[in-house]
Coordinates of C-alpha atoms in Angstrom, one line a residue:
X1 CA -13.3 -16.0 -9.1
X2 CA -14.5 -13.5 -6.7
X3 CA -17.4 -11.1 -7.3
X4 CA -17.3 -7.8 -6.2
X5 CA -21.2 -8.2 -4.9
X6 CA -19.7 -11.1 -2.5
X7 CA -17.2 -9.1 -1.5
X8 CA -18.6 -6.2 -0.7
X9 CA -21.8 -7.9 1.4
X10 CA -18.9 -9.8 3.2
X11 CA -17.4 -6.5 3.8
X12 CA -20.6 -4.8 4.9
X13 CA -21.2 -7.7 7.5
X14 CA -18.0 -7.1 8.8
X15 CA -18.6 -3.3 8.7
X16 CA -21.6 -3.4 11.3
X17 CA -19.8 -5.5 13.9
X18 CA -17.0 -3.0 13.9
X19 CA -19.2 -0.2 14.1
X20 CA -21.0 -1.8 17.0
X21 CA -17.8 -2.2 18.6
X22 CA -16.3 0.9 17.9
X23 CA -19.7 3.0 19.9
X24 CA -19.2 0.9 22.8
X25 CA -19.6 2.6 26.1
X26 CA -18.3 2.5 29.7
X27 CA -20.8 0.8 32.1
X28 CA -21.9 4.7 33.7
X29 CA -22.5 5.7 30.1
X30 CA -26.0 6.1 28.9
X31 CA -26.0 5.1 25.6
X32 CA -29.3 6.2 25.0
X33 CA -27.7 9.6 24.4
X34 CA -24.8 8.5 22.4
X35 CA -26.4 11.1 19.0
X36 CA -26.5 13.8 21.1
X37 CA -22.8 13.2 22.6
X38 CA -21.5 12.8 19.0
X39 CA -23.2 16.0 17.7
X40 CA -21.7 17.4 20.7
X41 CA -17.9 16.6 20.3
X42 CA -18.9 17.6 16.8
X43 CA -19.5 21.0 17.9
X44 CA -16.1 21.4 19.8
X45 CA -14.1 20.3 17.0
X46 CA -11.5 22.7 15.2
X47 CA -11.6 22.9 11.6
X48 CA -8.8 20.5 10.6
X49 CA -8.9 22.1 7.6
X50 CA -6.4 25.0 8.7
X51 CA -3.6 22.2 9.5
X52 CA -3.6 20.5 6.2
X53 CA 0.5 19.5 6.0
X54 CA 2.1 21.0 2.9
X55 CA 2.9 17.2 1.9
X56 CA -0.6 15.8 2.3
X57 CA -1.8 12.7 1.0
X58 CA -2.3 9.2 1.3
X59 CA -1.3 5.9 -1.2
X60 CA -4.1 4.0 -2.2
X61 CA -3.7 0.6 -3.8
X62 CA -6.8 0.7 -6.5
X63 CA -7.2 -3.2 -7.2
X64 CA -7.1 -6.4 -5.0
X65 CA -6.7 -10.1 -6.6
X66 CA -8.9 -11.6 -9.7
X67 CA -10.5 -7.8 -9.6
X68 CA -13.9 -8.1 -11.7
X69 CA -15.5 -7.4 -14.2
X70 CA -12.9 -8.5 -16.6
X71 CA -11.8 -5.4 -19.2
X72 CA -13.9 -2.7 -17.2
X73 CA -11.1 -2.4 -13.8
X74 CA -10.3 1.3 -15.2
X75 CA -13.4 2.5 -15.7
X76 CA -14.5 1.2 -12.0
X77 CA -11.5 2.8 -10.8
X78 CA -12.1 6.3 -12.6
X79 CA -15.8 6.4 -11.0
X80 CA -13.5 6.2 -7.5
X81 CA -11.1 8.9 -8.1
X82 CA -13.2 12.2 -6.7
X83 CA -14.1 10.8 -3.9
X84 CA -10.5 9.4 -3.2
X85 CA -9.3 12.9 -4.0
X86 CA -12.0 14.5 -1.5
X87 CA -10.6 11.9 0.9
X88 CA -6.8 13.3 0.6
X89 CA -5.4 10.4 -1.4
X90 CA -2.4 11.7 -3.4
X91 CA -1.1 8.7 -5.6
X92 CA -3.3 5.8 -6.3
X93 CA -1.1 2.6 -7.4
X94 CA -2.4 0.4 -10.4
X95 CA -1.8 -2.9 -11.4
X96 CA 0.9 -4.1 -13.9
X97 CA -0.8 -2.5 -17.1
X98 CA 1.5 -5.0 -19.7
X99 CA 0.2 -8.1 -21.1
X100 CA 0.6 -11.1 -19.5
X101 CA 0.9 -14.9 -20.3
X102 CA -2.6 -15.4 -19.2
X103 CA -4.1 -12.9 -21.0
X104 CA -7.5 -11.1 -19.5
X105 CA -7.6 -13.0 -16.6
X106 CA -3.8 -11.7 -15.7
X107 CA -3.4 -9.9 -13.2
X108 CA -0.4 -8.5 -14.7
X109 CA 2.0 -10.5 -12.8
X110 CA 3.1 -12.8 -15.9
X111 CA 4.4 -10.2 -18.0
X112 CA 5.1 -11.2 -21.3
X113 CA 5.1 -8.3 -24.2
X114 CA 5.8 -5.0 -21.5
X115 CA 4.4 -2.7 -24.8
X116 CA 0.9 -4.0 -25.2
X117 CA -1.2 -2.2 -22.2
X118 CA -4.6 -3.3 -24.0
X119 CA -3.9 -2.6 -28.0
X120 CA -2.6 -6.1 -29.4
X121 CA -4.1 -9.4 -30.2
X122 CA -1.6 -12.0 -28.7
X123 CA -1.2 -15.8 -30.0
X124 CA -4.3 -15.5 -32.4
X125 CA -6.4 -14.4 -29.6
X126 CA -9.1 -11.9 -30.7
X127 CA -9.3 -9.9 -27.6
X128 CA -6.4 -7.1 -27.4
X129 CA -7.6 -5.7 -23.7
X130 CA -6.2 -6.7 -20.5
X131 CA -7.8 -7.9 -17.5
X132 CA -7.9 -3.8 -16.4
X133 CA -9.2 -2.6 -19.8
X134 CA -8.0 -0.8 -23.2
X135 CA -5.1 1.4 -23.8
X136 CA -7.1 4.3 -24.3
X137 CA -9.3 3.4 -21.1
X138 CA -6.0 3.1 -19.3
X139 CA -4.8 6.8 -20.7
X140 CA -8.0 8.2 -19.2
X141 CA -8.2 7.1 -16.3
X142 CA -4.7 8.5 -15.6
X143 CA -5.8 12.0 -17.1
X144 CA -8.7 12.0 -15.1
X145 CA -6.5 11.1 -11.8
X146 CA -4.1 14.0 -13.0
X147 CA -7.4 16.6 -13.2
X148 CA -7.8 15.3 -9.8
X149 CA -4.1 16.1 -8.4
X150 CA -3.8 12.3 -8.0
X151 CA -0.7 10.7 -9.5
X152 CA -0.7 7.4 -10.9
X153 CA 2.0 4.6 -9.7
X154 CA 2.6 1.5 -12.1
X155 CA 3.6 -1.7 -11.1
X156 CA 6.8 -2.9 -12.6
X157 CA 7.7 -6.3 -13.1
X158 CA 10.9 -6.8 -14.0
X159 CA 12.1 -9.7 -12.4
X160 CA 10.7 -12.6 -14.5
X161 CA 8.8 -12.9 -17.7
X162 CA 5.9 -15.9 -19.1
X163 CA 4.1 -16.8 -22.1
X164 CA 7.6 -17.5 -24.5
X165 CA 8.3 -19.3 -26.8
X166 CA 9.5 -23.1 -26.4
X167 CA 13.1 -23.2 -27.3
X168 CA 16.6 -24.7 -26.4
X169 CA 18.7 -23.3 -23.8
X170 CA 22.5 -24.3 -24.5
X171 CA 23.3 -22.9 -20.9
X172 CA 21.0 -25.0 -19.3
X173 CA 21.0 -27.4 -21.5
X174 CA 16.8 -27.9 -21.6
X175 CA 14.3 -26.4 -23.7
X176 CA 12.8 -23.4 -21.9
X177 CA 9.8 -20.8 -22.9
X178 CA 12.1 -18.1 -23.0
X179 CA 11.6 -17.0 -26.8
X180 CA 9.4 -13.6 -27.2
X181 CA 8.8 -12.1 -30.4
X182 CA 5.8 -11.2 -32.4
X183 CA 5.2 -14.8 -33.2
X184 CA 5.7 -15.8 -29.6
X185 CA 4.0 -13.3 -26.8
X186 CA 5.5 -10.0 -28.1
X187 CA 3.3 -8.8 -30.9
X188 CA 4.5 -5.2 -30.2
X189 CA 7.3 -6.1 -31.9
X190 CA 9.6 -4.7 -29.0
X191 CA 12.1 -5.9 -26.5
X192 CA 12.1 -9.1 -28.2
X193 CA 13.7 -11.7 -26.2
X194 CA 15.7 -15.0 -26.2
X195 CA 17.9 -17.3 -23.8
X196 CA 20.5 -14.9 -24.0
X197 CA 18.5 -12.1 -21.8
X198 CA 17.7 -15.3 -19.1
X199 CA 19.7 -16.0 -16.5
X200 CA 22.0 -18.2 -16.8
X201 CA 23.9 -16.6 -19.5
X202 CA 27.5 -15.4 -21.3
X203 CA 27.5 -12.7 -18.6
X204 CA 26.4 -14.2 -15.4
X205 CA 25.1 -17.4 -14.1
X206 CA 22.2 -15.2 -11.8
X207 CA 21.2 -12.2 -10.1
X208 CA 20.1 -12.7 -6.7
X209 CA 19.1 -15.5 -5.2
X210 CA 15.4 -15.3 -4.3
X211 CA 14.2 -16.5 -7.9
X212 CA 10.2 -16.7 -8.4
X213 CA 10.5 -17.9 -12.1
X214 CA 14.4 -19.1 -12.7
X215 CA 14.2 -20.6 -15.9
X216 CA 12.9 -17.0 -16.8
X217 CA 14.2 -14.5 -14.7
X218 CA 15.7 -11.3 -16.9
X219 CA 19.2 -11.3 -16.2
X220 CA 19.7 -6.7 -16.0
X221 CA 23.3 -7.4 -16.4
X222 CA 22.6 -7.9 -20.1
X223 CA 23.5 -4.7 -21.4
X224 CA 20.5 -5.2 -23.7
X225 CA 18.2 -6.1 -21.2
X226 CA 19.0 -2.8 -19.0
X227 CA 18.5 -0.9 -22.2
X228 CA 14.9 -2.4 -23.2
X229 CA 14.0 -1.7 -19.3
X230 CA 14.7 1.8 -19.2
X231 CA 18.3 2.6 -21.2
X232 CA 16.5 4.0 -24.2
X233 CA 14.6 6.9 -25.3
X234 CA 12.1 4.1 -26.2
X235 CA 12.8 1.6 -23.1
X236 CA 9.8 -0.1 -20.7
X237 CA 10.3 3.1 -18.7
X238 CA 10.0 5.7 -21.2
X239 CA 6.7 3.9 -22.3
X240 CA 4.9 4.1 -19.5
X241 CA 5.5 7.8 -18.3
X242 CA 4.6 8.4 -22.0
X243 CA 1.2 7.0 -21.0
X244 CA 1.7 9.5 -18.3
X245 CA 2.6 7.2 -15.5
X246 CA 4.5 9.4 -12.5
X247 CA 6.0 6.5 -10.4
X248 CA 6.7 2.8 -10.2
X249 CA 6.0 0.1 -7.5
X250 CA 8.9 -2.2 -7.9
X251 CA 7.4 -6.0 -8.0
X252 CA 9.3 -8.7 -5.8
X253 CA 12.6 -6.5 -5.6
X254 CA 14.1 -9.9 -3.6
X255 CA 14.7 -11.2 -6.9
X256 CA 17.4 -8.6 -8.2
X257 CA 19.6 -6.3 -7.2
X258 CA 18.8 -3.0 -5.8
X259 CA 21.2 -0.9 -8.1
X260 CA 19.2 -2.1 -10.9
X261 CA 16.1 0.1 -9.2
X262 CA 18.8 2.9 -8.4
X263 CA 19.5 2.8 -12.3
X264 CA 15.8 2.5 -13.3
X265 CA 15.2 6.0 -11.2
X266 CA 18.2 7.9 -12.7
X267 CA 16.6 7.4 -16.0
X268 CA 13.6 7.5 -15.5
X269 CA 12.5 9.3 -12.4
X270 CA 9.5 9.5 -10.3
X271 CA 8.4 8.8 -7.1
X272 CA 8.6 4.6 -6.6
X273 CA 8.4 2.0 -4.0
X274 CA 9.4 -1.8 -3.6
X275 CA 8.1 -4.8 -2.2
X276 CA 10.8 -6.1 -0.2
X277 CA 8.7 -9.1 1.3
X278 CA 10.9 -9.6 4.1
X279 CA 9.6 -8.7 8.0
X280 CA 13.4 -8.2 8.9
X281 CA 13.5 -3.9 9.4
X282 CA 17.4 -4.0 8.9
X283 CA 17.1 -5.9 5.7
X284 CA 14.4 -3.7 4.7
X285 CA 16.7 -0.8 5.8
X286 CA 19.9 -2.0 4.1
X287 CA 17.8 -2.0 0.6
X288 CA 16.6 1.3 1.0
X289 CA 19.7 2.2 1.9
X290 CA 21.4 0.6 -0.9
X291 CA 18.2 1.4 -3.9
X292 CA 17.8 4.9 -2.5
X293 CA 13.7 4.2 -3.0
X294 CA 11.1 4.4 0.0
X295 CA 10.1 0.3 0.4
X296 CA 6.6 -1.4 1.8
X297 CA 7.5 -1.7 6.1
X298 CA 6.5 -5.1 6.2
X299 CA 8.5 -5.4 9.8
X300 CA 5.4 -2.9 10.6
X301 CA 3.0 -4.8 8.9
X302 CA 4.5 -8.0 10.9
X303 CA 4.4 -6.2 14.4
X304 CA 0.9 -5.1 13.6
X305 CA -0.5 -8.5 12.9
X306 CA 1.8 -9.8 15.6
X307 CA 0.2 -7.8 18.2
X308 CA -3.4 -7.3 17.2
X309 CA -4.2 -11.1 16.0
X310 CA -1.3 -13.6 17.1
X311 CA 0.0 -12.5 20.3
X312 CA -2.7 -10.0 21.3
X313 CA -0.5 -8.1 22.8
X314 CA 0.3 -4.2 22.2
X315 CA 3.7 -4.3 24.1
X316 CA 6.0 -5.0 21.1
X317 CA 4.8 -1.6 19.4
X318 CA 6.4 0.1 22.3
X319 CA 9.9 -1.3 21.2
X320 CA 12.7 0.7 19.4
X321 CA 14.0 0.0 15.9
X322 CA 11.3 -3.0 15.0
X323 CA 10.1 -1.7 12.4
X324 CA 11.5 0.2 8.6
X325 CA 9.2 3.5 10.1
X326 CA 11.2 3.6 12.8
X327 CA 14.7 3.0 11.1
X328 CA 13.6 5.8 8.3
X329 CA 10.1 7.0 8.1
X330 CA 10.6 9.3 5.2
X331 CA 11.7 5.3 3.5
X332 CA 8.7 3.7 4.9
X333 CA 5.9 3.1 3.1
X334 CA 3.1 1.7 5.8
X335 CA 0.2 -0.9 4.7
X336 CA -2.2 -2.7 6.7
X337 CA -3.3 -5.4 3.7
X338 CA -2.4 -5.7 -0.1
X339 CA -3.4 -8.0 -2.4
X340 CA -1.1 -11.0 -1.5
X341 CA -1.9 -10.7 2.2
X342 CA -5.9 -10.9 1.8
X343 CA -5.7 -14.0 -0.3
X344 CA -3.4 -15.9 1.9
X345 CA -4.9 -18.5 3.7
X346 CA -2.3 -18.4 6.6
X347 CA -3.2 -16.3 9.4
X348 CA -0.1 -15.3 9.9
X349 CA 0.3 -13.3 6.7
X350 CA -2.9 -11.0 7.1
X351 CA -4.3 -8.9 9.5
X352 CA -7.9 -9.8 10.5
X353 CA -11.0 -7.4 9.7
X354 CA -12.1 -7.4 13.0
X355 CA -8.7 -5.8 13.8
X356 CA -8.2 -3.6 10.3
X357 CA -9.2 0.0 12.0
X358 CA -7.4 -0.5 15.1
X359 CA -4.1 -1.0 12.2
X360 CA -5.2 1.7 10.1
X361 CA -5.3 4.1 13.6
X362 CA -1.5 3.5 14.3
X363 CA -0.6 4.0 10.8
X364 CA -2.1 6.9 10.0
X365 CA -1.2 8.8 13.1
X366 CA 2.7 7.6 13.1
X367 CA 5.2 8.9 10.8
X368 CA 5.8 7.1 7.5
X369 CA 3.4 7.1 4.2
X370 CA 0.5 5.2 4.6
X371 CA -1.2 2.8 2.0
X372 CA -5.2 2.3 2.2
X373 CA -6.1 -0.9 0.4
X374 CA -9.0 -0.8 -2.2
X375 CA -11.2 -3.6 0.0
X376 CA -10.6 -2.1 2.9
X377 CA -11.9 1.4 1.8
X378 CA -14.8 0.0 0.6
X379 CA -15.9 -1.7 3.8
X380 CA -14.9 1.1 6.0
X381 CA -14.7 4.2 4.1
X382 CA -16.5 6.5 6.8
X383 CA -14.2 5.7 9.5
X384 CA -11.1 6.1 7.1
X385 CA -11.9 9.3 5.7
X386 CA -11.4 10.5 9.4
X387 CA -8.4 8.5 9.9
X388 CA -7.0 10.2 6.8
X389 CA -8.2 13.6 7.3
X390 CA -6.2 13.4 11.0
X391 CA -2.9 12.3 9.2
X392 CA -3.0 14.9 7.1
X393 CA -3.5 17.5 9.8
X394 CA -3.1 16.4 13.1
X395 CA -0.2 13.9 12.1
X396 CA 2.6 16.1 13.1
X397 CA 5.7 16.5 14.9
X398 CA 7.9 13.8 17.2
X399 CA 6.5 11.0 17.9
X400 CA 6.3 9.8 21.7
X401 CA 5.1 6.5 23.6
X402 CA 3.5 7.1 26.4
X403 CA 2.2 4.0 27.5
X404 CA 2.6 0.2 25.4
X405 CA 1.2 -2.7 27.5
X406 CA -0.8 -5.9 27.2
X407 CA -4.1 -4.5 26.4
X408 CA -3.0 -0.7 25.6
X409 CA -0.6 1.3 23.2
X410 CA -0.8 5.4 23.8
X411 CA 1.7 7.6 21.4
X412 CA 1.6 11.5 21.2
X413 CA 2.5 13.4 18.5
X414 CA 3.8 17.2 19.4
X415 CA 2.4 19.3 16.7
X416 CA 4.4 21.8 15.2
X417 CA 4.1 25.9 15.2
X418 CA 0.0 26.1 15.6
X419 CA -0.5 22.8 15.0
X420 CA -1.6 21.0 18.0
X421 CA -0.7 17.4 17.2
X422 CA -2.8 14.4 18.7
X423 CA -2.6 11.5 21.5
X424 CA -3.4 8.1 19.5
X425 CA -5.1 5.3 22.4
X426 CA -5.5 2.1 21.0
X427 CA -7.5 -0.4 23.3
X428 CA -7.6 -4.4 22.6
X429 CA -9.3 -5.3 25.5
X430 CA -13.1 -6.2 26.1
X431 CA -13.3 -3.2 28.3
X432 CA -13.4 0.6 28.5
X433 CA -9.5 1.7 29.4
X434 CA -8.8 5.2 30.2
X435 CA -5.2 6.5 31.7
X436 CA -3.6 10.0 32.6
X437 CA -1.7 10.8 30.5
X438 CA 0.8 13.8 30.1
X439 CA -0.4 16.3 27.3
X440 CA 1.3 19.3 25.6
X441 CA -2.3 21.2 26.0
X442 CA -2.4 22.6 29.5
X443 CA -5.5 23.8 30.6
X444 CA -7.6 23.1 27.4
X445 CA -10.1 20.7 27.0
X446 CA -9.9 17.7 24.7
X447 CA -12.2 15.5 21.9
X448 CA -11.8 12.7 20.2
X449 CA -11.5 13.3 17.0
X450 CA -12.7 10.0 15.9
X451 CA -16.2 10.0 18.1
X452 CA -15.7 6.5 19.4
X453 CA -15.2 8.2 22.8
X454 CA -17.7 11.0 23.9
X455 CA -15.9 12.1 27.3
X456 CA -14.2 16.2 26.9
X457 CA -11.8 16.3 29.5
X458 CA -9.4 19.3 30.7
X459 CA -6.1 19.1 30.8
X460 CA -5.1 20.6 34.4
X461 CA -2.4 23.3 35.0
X462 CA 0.4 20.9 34.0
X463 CA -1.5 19.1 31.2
X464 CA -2.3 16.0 32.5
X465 CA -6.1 14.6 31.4
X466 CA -7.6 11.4 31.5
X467 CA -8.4 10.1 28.1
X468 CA -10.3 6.7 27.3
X469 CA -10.6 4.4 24.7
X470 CA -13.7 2.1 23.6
X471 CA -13.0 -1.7 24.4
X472 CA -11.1 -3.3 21.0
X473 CA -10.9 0.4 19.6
X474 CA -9.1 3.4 19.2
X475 CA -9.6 7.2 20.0
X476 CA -7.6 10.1 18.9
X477 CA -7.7 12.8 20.9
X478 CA -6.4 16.9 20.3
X479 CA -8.0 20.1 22.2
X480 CA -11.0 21.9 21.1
X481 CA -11.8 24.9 19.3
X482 CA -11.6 28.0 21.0

């Protein structure tokens, strides 16, 4: 299992190269004067303060895989949440808080008795906590989130179930564990289950196709099933916002139908989100479409680590229409890692560290709701408290692509009323780039509100200024204070 000491001195490591990277200078600079540049652009800043957006905030997801030490996740959490707060994170998203098959070393994606959050001994085992904690520790930490004006997203999984009971399955003619009751993996008592609530069944042979656990997957057009889940006054649903949960993230929505989710927030309500692992933006589109609930963009999670890592090449995020964001931003829930992507051992499914700011710069200066993964917070916290202090101010009005090419990607965003807006430059080559670009801010001069560029320049009569960005970095530029 991982420790979090590993982690985080692997995280550290990384930390410094990027920091080293991300003060790189052109060749004229003298970087012996780099402080005194910094404290300078510091000086010209506006107070960001006065453009805070009315709907501010930032997702965080507070856990990552095998998260340590076992029983104490909430409390670790709960010592985060001011400073998340402080930061402008608005919802933080928490693990599945049911009981799974494996018991506390689940990571809550084997659900097996959906009431026992950390208050039950399951099977004759003496410990009632999950991996995350107690019941009481889990009630907490959500209060203290609340005192905070954080909400507190659960993580539903309603697709498939584990730890039943052996028993025989008529429709599929083999014994399978589907038998839960307070003998078998349910010692709440509740939503007992049996073959009957499986798929296949009286009712229908299955719901979707994209099955993770078939011989167990809960068949929601059981009318018993949808009732358990969120039908009653007493249902899955019901339970948790009695904990005071105030939105869902929707596990693996591939394997059922989206009216289910539709149905699920009718009842129940909230804000929620799915994981619709698919890197298609129309299919991510047609669900959202379909579940009327915001989904991850994995097509921009795809194009990021498309461009940044495989291709190394910034051209594609010029495109139209690749991405969910660009289909339906107010749908698209933006994310640079989660905690299926940093444990996959293909390339292909994760965006590299060396790369992870340059991600979290496009996604917190486009439209769309952006995620910051626990991990990646801790590694690089100071440069993504400025990255989310910019989205919640600066992050304004149309977005427009100025310039997407090999090596560079340039987008403005217009601002709105007094609100200036801000010209994102992201730079993956191995040298200083700068451009001219055409700016909304005639005759004012400009700073990089990130400090990984020290150059001021003034916009002339027609708002043209050249702007720079550090070789395999970012700046973010918008005018100075008056």
């Amino acid at each position: 299992m991982k420790k979090i000491a590993n982690i985080s001195t692997k995280a550290i490591l990384l930390l410094g190269g990027l920091v080293l990277g991300l003060t790189g200078c052109s060749e004229d600079d003298d970087s012996g004067n780099n402080s005194e540049a910094v404290i300078t652009s510091q000086s010209l800043k506006m107070d960001l303060s006065q453009f805070e957006k009315e709907d501010a905030g930032v997702f965080m997801q507070a856990f990552y895989w095998d998260v340590e030490p076992i029983g104490d996740w909430y409390n670790v959490v709960g010592e985060k949440v001011e400073d998340w707060a402080d930061s402008g994170i608005n919802r933080i998203w928490l693990p599945s808080p049911s009981k799974g098959a494996s018991g506390s070393f689940s990571m809550g994606y084997d659900p097996m008795d959906y009431f026992d959050v950390g208050e039950f001994s399951q099977r004759g085992e003496d410990n009632v906590e999950t991996r995350f904690g107690s019941r009481q520790e889990l009630e907490d930490l959500i209060q203290k989130s609340h005192a905070n004006d954080i909400e507190v997203i659960a993580d539903v999984v309603m697709g498939h179930n584990s730890g039943g009971g052996l028993q025989y399955n008529p429709y599929r003619d083999a014994e399978v564990f589907s038998l839960f009751n307070e003998e078998n993996g349910n010692a709440s008592g509740k939503f007992n289950r049996n073959f009957e609530h499986f798929h296949p069944n009286a009712i229908v042979d299955s719901d979707e196709e994209a099955l993770f656990f078939a011989e167990t997957d809960l068949s929601h057009a059981v009318p018993y099933v949808q009732e358990w889940l969120w039908g009653r006054d007493d249902s899955v649903g019901e339970f948790y916002k009695s904990l005071g949960f105030d939105g869902w993230r929707f596990d693996y929505v591939k394997s059922f139908a989206p009216k289910w989710v539709k149905a699920w927030n009718d009842k129940i309500g909230g804000f929620s989100v799915g994981e619709n692992f698919d890197g298609n933006q129309q299919v991510l589109k047609d669900w959202v479409d379909a579940s009327g609930s915001p989904a991850f963009d994995f097509a921009c999670f795809y194009r990021l680590d498309e461009t940044l890592d495989r291709a190394q090449d910034l051209t594609p995020l010029g495109e139209a229409d690749n991405m969910l964001r660009k289909l339906d931003p107010n749908m698209a829930v933006t994310f640079v890692a989660n905690h299926d992507t940093e444990k996959d051992e293909n390339p292909d499914n994760r965006i590299s560290y060396g790369n992870k700011l340059l991600a979290y710069s496009y996604i917190l200066t486009h439209d769309g709701y952006p995620t910051i993964f626990y991990l990646d917070y801790e590694a690089f916290k100071g440069q993504l408290k400025t990255l989310i202090q910019i989205y919640n101010t600066l992050a304004v009005g149309d977005v427009e692509i100025i310039e997407a090419n090999k090596d560079e990607y340039i987008m403005k965003r217009s601002g709105s009323g007094d609100n200036p807006g801000l010209i994102l430059y992201m730079n993956i080559s191995k040298q200083t780039k700068q451009r001219v670009v055409k700016t909304n801010w005639a005759g004012k001069t400009l700073v990089d509100y990130t400090d990984n560029s020290r150059a001021t320049p003034t916009a002339d009569a027609e708002g043209n200024a050249t702007i720079q960005a550090p070789p395999g970095s970012y700046s973010i530029w918008s005018i100075t204070k008056e």
